[in-house]
Tab-separated table of C-alpha atoms in Angstrom:
chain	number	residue	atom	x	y	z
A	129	UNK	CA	120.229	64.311	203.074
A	130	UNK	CA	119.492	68.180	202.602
A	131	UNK	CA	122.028	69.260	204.168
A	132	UNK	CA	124.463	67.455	202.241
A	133	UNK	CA	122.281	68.681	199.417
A	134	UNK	CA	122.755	72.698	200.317
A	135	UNK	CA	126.290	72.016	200.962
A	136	UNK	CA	127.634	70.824	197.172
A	137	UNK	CA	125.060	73.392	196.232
A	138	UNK	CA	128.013	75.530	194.620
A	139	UNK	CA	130.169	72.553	194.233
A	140	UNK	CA	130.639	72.121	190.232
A	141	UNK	CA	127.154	74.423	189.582
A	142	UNK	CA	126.950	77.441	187.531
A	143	UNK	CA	124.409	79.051	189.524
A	144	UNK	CA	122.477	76.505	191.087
A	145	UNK	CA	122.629	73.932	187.275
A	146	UNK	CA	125.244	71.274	187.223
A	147	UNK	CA	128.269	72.447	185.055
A	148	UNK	CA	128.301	69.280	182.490
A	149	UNK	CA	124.375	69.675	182.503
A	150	UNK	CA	124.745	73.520	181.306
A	151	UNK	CA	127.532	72.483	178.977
A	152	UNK	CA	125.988	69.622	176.967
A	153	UNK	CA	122.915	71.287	176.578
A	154	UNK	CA	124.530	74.340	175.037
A	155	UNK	CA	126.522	71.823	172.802
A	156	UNK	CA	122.903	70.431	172.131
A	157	UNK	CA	121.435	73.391	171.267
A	158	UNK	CA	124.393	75.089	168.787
A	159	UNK	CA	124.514	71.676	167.142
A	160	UNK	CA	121.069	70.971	166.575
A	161	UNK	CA	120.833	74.912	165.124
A	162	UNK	CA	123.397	74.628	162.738
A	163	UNK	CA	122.559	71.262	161.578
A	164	UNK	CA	118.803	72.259	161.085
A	165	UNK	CA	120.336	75.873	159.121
A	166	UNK	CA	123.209	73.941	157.070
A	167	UNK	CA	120.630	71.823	155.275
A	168	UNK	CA	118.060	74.249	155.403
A	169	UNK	CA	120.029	76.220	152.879
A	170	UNK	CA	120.893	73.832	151.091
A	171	UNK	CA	120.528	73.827	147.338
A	172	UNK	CA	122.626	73.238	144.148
A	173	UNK	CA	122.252	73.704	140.638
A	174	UNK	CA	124.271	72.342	137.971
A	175	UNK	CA	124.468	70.888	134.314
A	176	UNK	CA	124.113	67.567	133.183
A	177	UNK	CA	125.870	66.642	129.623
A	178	UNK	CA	123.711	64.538	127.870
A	179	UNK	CA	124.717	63.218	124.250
A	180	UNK	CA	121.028	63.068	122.298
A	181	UNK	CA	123.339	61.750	119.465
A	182	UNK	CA	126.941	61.432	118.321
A	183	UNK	CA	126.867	64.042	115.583
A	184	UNK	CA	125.528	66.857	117.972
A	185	UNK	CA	127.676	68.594	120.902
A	186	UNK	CA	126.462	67.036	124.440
A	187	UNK	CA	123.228	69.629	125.663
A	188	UNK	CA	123.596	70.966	128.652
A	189	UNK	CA	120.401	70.705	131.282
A	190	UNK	CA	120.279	71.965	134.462
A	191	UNK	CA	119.891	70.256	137.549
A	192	UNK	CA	118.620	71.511	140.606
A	193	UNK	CA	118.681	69.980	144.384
A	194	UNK	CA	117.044	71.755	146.872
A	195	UNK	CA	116.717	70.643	150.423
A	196	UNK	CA	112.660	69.707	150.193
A	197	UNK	CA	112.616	68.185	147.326
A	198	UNK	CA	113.168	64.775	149.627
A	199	UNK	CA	110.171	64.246	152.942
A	200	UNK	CA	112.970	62.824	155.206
A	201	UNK	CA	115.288	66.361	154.754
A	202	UNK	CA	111.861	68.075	155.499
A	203	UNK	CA	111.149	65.453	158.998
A	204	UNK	CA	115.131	66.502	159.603
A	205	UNK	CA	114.785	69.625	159.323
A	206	UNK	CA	111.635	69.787	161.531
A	207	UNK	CA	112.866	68.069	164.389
A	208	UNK	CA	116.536	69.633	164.493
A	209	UNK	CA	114.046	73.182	164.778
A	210	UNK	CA	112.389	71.464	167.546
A	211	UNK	CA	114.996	70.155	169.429
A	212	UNK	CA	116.580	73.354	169.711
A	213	UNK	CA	113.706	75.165	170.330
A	214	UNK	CA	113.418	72.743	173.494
A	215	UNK	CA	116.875	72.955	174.145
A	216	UNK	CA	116.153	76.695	174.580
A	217	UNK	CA	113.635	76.551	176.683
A	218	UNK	CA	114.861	74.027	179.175
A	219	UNK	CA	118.116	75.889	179.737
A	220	UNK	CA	115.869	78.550	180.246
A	221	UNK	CA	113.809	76.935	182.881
A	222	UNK	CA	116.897	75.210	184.631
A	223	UNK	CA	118.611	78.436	185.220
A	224	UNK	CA	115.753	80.106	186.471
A	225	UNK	CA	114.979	77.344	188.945
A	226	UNK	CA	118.472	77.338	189.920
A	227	UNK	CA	118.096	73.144	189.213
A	228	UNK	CA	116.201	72.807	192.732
A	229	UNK	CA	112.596	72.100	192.083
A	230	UNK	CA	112.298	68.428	191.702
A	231	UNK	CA	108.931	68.627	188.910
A	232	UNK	CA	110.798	70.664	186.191
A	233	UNK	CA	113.962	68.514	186.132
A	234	UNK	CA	111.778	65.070	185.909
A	235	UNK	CA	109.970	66.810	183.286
A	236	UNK	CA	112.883	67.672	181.598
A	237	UNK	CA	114.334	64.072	181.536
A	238	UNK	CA	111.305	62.864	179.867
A	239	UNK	CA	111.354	64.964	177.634
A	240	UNK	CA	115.257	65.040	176.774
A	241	UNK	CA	114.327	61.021	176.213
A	242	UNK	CA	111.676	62.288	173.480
A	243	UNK	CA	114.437	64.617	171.783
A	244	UNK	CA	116.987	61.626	171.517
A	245	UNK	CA	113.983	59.636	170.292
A	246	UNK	CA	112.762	62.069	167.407
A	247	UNK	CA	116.581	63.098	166.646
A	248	UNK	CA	117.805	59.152	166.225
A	249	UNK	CA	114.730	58.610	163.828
A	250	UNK	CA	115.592	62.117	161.767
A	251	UNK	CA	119.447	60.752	161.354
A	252	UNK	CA	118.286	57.222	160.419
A	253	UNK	CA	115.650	58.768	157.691
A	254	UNK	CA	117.847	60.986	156.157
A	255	UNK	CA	120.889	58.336	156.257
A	256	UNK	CA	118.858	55.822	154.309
A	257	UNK	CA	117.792	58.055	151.900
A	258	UNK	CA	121.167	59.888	151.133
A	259	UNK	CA	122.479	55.971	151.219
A	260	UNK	CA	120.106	55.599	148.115
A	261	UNK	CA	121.095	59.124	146.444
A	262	UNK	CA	124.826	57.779	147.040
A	263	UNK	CA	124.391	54.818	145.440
A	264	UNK	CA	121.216	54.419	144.000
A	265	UNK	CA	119.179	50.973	143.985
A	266	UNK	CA	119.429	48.801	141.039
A	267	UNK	CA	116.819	46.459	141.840
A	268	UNK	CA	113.919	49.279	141.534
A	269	UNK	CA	115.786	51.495	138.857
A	270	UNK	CA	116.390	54.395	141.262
A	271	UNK	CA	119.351	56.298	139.971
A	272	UNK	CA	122.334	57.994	142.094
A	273	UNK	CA	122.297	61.830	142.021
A	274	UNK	CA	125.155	62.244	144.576
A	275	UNK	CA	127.626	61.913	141.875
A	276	UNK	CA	126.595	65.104	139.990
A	277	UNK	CA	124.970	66.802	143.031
A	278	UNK	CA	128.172	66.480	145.075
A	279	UNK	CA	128.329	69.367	147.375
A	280	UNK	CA	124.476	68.753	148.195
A	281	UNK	CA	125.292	65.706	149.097
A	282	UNK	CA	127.914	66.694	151.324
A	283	UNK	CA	126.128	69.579	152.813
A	284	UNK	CA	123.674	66.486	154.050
A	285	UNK	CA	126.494	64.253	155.550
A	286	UNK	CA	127.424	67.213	157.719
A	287	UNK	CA	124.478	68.044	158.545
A	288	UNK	CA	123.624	64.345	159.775
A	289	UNK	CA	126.853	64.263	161.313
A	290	UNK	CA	126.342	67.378	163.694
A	291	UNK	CA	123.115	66.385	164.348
A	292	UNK	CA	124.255	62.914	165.679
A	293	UNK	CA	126.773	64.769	168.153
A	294	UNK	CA	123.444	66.496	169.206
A	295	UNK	CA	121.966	63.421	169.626
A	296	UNK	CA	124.881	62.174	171.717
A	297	UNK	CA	124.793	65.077	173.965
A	298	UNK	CA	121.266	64.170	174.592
A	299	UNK	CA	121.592	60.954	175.508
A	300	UNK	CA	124.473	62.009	177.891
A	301	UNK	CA	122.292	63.894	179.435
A	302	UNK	CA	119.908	61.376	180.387
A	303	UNK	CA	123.254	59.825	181.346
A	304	UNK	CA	123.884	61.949	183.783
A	305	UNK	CA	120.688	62.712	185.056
A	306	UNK	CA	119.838	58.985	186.095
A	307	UNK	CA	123.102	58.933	187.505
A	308	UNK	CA	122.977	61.892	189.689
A	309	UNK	CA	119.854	60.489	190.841
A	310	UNK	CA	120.898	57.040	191.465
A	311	UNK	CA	123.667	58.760	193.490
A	312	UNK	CA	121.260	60.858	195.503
A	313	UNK	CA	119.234	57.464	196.506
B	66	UNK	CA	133.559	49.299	187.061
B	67	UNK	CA	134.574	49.886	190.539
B	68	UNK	CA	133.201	53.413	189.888
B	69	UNK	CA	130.029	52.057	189.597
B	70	UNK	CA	129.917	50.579	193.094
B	71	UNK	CA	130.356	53.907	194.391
B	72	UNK	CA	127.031	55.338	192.217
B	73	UNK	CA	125.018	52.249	193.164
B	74	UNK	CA	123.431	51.786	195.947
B	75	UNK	CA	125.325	49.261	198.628
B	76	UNK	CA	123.869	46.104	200.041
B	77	UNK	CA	123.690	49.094	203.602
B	78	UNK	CA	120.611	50.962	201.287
B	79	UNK	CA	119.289	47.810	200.992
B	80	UNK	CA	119.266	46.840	204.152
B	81	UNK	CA	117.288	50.010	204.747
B	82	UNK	CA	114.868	49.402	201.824
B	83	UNK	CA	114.090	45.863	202.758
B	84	UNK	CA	112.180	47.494	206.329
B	85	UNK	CA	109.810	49.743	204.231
B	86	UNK	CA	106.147	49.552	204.635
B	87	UNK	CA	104.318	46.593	202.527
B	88	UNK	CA	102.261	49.542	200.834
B	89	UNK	CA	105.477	50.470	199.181
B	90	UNK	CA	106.333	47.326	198.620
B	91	UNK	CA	102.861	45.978	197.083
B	92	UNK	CA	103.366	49.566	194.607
B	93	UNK	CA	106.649	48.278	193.707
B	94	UNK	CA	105.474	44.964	192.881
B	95	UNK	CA	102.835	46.865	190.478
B	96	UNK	CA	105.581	48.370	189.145
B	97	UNK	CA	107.761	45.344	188.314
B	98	UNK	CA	104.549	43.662	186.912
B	99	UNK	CA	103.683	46.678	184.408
B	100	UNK	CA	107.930	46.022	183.542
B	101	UNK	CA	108.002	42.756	182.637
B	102	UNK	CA	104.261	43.167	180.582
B	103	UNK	CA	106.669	45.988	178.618
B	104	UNK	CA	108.911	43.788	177.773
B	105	UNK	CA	106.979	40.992	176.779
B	106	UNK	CA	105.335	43.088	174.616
B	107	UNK	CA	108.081	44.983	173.028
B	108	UNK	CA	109.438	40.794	172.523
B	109	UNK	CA	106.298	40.080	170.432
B	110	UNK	CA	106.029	43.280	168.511
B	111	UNK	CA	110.100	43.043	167.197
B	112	UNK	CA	109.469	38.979	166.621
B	113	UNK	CA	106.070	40.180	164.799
B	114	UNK	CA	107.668	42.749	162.862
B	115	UNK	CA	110.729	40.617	161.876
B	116	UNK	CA	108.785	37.845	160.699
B	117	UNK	CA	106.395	40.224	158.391
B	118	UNK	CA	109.799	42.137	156.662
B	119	UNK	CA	111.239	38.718	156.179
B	120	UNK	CA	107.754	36.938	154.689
B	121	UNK	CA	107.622	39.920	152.269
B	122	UNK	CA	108.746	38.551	149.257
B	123	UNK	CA	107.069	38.974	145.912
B	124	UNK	CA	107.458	37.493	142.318
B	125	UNK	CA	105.794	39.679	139.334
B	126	UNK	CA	105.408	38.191	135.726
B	127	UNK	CA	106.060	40.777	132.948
B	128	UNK	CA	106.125	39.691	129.572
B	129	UNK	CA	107.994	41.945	127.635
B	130	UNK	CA	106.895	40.225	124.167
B	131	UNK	CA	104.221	37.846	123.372
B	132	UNK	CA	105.493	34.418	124.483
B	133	UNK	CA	108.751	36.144	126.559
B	134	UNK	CA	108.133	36.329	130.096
B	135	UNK	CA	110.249	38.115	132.799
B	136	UNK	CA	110.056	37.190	136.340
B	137	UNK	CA	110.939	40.327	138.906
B	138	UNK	CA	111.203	39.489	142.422
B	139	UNK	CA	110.643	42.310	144.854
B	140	UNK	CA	112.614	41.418	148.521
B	141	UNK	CA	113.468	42.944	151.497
B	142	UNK	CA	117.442	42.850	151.139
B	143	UNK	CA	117.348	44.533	148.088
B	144	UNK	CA	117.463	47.544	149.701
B	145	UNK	CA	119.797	47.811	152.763
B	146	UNK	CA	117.803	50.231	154.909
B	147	UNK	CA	115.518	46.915	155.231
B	148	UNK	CA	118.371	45.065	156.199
B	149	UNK	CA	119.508	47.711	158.853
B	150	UNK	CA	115.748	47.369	160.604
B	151	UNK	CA	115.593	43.773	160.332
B	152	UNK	CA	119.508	43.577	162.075
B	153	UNK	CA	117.900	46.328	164.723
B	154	UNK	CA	114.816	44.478	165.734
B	155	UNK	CA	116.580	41.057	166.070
B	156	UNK	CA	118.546	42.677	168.670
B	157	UNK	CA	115.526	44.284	170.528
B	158	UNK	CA	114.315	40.842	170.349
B	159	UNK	CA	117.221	38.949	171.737
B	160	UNK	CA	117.902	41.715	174.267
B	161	UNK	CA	114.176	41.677	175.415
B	162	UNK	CA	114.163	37.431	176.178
B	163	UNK	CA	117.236	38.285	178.133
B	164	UNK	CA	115.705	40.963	179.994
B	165	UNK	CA	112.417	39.157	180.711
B	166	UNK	CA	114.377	36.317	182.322
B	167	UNK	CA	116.651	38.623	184.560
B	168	UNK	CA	113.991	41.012	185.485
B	169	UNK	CA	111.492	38.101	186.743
B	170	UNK	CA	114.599	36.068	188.351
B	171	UNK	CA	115.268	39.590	190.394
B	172	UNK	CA	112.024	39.927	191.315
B	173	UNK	CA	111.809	36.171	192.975
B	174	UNK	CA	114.728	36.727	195.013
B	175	UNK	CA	113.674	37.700	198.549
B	176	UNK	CA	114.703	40.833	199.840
B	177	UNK	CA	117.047	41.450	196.893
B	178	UNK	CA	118.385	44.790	195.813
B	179	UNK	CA	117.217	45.386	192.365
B	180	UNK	CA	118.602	49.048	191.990
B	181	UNK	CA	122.026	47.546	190.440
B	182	UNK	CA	119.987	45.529	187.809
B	183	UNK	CA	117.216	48.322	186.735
B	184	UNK	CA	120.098	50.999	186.520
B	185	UNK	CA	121.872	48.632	183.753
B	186	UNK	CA	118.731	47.918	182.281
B	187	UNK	CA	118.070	51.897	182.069
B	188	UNK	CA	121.208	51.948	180.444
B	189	UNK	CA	120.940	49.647	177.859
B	190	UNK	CA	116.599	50.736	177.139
B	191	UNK	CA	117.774	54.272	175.979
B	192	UNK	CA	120.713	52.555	173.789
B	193	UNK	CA	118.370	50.313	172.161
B	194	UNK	CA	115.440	53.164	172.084
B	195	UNK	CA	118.016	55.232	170.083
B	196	UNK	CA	118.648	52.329	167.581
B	197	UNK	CA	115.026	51.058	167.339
B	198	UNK	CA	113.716	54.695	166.558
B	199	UNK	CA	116.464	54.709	163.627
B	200	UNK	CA	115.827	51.362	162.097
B	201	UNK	CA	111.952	52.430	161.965
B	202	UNK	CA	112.343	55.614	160.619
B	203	UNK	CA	115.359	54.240	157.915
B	204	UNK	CA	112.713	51.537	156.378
B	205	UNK	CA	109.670	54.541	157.050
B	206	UNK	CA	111.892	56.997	154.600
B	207	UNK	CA	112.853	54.250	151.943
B	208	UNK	CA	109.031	53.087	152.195
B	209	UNK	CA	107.629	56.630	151.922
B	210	UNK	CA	109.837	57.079	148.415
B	211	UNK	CA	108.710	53.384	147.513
B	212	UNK	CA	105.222	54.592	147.692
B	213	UNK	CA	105.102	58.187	146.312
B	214	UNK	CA	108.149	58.100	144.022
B	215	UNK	CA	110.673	61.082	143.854
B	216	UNK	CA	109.922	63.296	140.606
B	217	UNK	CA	113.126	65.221	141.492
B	218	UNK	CA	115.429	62.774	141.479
B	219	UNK	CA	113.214	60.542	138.702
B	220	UNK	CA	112.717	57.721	141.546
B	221	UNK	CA	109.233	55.852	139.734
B	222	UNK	CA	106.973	54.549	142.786
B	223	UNK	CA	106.815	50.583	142.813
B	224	UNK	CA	104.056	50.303	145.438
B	225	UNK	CA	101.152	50.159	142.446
B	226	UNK	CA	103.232	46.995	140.920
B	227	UNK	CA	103.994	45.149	144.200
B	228	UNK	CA	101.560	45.809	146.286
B	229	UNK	CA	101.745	42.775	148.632
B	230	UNK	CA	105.064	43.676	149.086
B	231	UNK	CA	104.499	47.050	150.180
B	232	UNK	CA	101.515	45.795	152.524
B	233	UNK	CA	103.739	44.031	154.331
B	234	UNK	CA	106.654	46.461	154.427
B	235	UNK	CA	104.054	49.325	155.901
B	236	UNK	CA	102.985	46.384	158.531
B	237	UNK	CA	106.364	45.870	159.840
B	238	UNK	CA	107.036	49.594	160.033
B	239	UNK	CA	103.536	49.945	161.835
B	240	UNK	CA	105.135	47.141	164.212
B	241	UNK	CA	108.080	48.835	164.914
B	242	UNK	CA	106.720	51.686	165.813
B	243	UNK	CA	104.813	49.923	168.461
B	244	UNK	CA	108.150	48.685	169.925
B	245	UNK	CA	109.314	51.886	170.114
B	246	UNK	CA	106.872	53.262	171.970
B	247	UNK	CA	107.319	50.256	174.058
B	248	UNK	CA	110.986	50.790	174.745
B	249	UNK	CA	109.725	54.620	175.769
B	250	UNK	CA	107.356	53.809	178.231
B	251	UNK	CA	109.392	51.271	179.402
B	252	UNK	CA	112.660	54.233	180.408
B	253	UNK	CA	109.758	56.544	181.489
B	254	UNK	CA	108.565	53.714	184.042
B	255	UNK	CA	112.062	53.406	185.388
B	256	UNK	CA	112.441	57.172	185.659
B	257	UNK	CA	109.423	57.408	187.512
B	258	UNK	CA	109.726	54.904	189.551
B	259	UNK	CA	113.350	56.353	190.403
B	260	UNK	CA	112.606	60.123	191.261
B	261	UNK	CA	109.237	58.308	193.603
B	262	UNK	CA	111.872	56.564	195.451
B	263	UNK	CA	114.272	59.755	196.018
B	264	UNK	CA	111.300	62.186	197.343
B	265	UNK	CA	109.932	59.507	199.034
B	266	UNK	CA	113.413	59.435	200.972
């Protein structure tokens, strides 16, 4: 079995780290970044016409939107800062152990698993809420905002949509991993 | 799917697993035990947590003017993040009976090879991990704004008006979370269990 092992050592590895390994987790990484930065910056201000009466010109007020205003944009941002700063550091440690010592790669599956966990619940916060900005809730009297705050609201679906492609790559990962060990068995 | 014969072990592996010492074999059987506790537990916690979202219902009387009564009913499919985690957690449910019952069947065949089932069953845990996480954390955001309110976006709190309602929402959530954890410990198990059997090779 080891010598099999040493033999595919540079068989599809980048030096000693499966290619598709190195790969999705640099996918993981840029995506979780930018999707933490794009709605980290996020903020709008515009003006809302509102008619006091219909004598008087519509007065202008201004609206702003900025990113944490909302708790679940705050949790998303949080854990797409995390997830890359773990993403960093395991590539780190993969590459320096040249993907041979058994510990840090069964460390790292567990806690890839935790990243898909904390990155699933940061897409499914941020969804529902932006769900209720798009549309608003009628039964509780919560307005919509997305139709005046439009490029915020965008700015948010991208950002949820990188970060699910993160999420994905994660997952793959784990993928991969149980399958390269089931292969190995 | 012929692919997958190739990563899975052959009934030859088994063959060599079946003449392993009963120590191994009695810390497998641990192993299998601790699985199918996991999963009976993660069965009660979604059942738990789908009945309390479902039971949440509340009626408040408002009278607007003496002798003119309102009646506001506060549900869970009024909102459709609610709707999402109830949809989620009847799926853990279902796919947690169905797991139960093929794990234990598995596990009373003699000198079966399991590998094939708990690699599917990996499969599937992360999938449903991934979704169960969401739906808690969807109804956790939309229940955080129902408490506090949103000055920002002038969202009023309701959880001082229903507050039944909200008890029972922040239950369910509560629930959830313990299925999650469930579904967690449940991959890490497998995991383990997996890299033990390749160094112990």
């Amino acid at each position: 079995m080891d010598l099999q092992y040493k033999e595919g050592i540079n068989n599809g590895r980048i030096g000693g780290v499966k290619r598709t390994d190195l790969a999705l987790r640099l996918l993981a990484l840029v995506l979780t970044l930018t999707a933490a930065v794009v709605l980290g910056v996020n903020k709008q201000t515009t003006t809302v016409a509102i008619t006091l009466s219909p004598s008087l010109p519509p007065v202008k007020l201004p609206v702003t939107a900025k990113w944490h205003y909302m708790s679940a944009f705050v949790y998303f941002v949080i854990v797409n800062a995390v997830a890359c700063a773990y993403t960093a550091l395991s590539l780190v440690l993969t590459l320096a152990t040249k993907g041979g010592k058994k510990n840090v790669s069964s460390m790292v599956v567990i806690f890839d698993l935790l990243m898909v966990v904390l990155l699933f619940s940061a897409i499914g916060a941020t969804g529902a809420v932006g769900l209720i900005g798009y549309e608003g809730n009628s039964h509780v009297e919560w307005q919509k905002v997305c139709h005046v705050l439009d490029k915020f609201c965008h700015r948010v679906m991208t950002a949820m949509g990188l970060s699910f492609i993160g999420s994905v790559a994660y997952l793959l990962l784990i993928v991969f991993a149980v399958i390269n060990a089931y292969k190995r068995l | 799917m012929s692919s997958f014969d190739a990563i899975i072990p052959t009934q030859a592996n088994a063959v060599k697993s079946s003449g392993s010492p009963p120590e191994y074999k009695s810390s497998t059987k641990k192993f299998e035990v601790f699985d199918a506790a996991l999963r009976v537990l993660l069965f009660a916690t979604a059942l738990v947590a789908i009945i309390v979202m479902a039971t949440s219902k509340q009626t408040k009387v408002f009278t607007l003017l003496p002798g003119m009564t309102v009646l506001v009913v506060a549900k869970f499919d009024q909102s459709p993040a609610f709707i999402y985690f109830v949809a989620a957690l009847s799926v853990a449910c279902l796919y947690s009976i169905i797991t139960v019952v093929l794990s234990i069947l598995a596990s009373m065949k003699k000198g079966g090879d399991t590998s094939n089932l708990h690699f599917y069953f990996m499969m599937f845990d992360v999938l449903l991990l991934g979704i169960v996480a969401s739906a808690t954390s969807a109804a956790g955001g939309v229940a955080y704004i129902g408490l506090k309110g949103n000055s920002h976006t002038g969202w009023a709190k309701i959880c001082n008006v229903y507050g039944s309602f909200c008890f029972h929402v922040a239950a369910s959530i509560v629930l959830s979370l313990i299925s999650s954890i469930t579904l967690l410990l449940l991959v890490w198990l497998s995991i383990y269990v997996l890299f033990k059997k390749i160094t112990r090779r």
